[in-house]
Coordinates of C-alpha atoms in Angstrom, one line a residue:
X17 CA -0.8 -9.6 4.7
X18 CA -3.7 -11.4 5.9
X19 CA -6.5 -13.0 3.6
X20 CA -9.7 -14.8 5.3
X21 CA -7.6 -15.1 8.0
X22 CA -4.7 -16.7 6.4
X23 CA -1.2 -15.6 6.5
X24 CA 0.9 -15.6 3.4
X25 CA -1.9 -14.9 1.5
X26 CA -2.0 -11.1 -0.5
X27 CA -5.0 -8.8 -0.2
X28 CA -5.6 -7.7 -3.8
X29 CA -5.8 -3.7 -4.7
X30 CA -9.4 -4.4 -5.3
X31 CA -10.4 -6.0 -1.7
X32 CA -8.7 -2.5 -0.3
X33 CA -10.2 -0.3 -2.8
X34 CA -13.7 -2.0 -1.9
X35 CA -12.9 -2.0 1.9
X36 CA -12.2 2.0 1.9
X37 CA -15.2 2.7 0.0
X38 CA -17.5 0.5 2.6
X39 CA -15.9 2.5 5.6
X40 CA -16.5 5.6 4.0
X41 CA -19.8 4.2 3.0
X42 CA -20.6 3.7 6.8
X43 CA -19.9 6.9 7.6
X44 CA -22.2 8.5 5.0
X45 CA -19.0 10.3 3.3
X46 CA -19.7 9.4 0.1
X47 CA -19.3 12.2 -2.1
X48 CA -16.9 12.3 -4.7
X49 CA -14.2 14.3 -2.4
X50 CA -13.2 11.2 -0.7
X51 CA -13.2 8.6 -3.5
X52 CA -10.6 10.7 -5.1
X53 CA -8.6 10.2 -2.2
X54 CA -9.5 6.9 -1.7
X55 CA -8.3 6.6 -5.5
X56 CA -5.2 8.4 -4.5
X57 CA -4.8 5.7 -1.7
X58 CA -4.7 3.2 -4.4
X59 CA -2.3 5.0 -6.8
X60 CA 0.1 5.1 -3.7
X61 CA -0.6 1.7 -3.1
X62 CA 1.0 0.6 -6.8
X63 CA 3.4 2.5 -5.7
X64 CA 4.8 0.8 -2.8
X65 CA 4.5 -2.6 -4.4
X66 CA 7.1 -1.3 -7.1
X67 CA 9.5 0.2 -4.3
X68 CA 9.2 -3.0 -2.1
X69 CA 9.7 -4.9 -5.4
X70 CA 13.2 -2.9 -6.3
X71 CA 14.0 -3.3 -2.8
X72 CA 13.4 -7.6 -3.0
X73 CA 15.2 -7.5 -6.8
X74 CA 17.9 -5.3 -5.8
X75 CA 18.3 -5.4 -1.8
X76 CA 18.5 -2.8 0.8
X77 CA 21.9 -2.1 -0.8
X78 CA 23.4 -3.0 -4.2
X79 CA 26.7 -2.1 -6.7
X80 CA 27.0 0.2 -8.9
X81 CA 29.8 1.7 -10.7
X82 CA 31.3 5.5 -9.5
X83 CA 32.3 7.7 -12.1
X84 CA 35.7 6.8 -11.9
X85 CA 34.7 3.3 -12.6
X86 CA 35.2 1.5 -9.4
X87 CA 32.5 -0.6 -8.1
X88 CA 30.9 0.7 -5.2
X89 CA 28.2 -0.2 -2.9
X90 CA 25.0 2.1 -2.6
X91 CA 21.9 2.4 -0.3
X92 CA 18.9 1.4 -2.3
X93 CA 16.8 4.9 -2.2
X94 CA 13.7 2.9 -2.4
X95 CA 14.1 2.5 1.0
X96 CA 13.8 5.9 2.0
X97 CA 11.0 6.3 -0.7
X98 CA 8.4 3.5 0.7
X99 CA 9.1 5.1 4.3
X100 CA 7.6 8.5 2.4
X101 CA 4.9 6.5 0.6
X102 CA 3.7 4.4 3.7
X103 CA 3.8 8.0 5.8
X104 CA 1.5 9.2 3.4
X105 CA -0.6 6.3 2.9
X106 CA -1.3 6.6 6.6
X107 CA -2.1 10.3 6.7
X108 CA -4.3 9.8 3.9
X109 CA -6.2 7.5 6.2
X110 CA -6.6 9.6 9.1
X111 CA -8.0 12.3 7.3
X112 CA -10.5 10.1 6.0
X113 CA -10.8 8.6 9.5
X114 CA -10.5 5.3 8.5
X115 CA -8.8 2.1 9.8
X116 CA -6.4 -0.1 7.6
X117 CA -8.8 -2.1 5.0
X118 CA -9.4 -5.7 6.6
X119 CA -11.0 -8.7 5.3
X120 CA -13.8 -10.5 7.3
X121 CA -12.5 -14.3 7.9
X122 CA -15.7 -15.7 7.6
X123 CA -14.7 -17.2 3.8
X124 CA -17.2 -14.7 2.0
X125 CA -16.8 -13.6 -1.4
X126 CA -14.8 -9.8 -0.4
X127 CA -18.3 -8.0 -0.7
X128 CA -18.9 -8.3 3.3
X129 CA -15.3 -6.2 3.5
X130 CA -15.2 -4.6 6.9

């Protein structure tokens, strides 16, 4: 992710939370409709950090043990969750019509979020 223009550098939930709520504030949709989804958004957005972070702990693929005891390797299913999660992350933003929260590079403070 990028940060005042610096890669390597994490946007924090709150940075998006505040950028989705200034685009929505631009466009004079500010009732309480869409910061529920905008809040929903967010929730998802927890969400994928925990499936990327199983998928960095444990790997695309990892063992296990089958029923019978033998070791066996298995497809991490966090990878076909985050796919879901991202999909829906995105929808969420078009029917907001919004872009992906950015951060202006200028070196403000995150209140001048585009």
């Amino acid at each position: 992710m990028i940060k005042n223009g610096k890669e390597g550098d994490k946007v924090t939930k709150k940075q998006v939370k505040d950028s989705l709520l200034a685009q929505l504030k631009a466009k004079g949709a500010t009732a309480d409709y869409f910061t529920d989804m905008v809040n929903d958004y967010m929730t998802l957005w927890g969400v994928k950090d925990q499936l990327s972070t199983d998928i960095k702990e444990r790997g695309v693929k990892f063992k296990d043990n089958s029923a019978a005891g033998n070791e066996m390797w298995k497809n991490n299913p966090s990878n076909k969750e985050l796919v879901m999660v991202n999909k829906q992350m995105l929808a969420l933003l078009k029917d907001l019509g919004l872009n992906e929260p950015t951060v202006d590079d200028s070196g403000g403070d995150g209140s001048d979020l585009i």
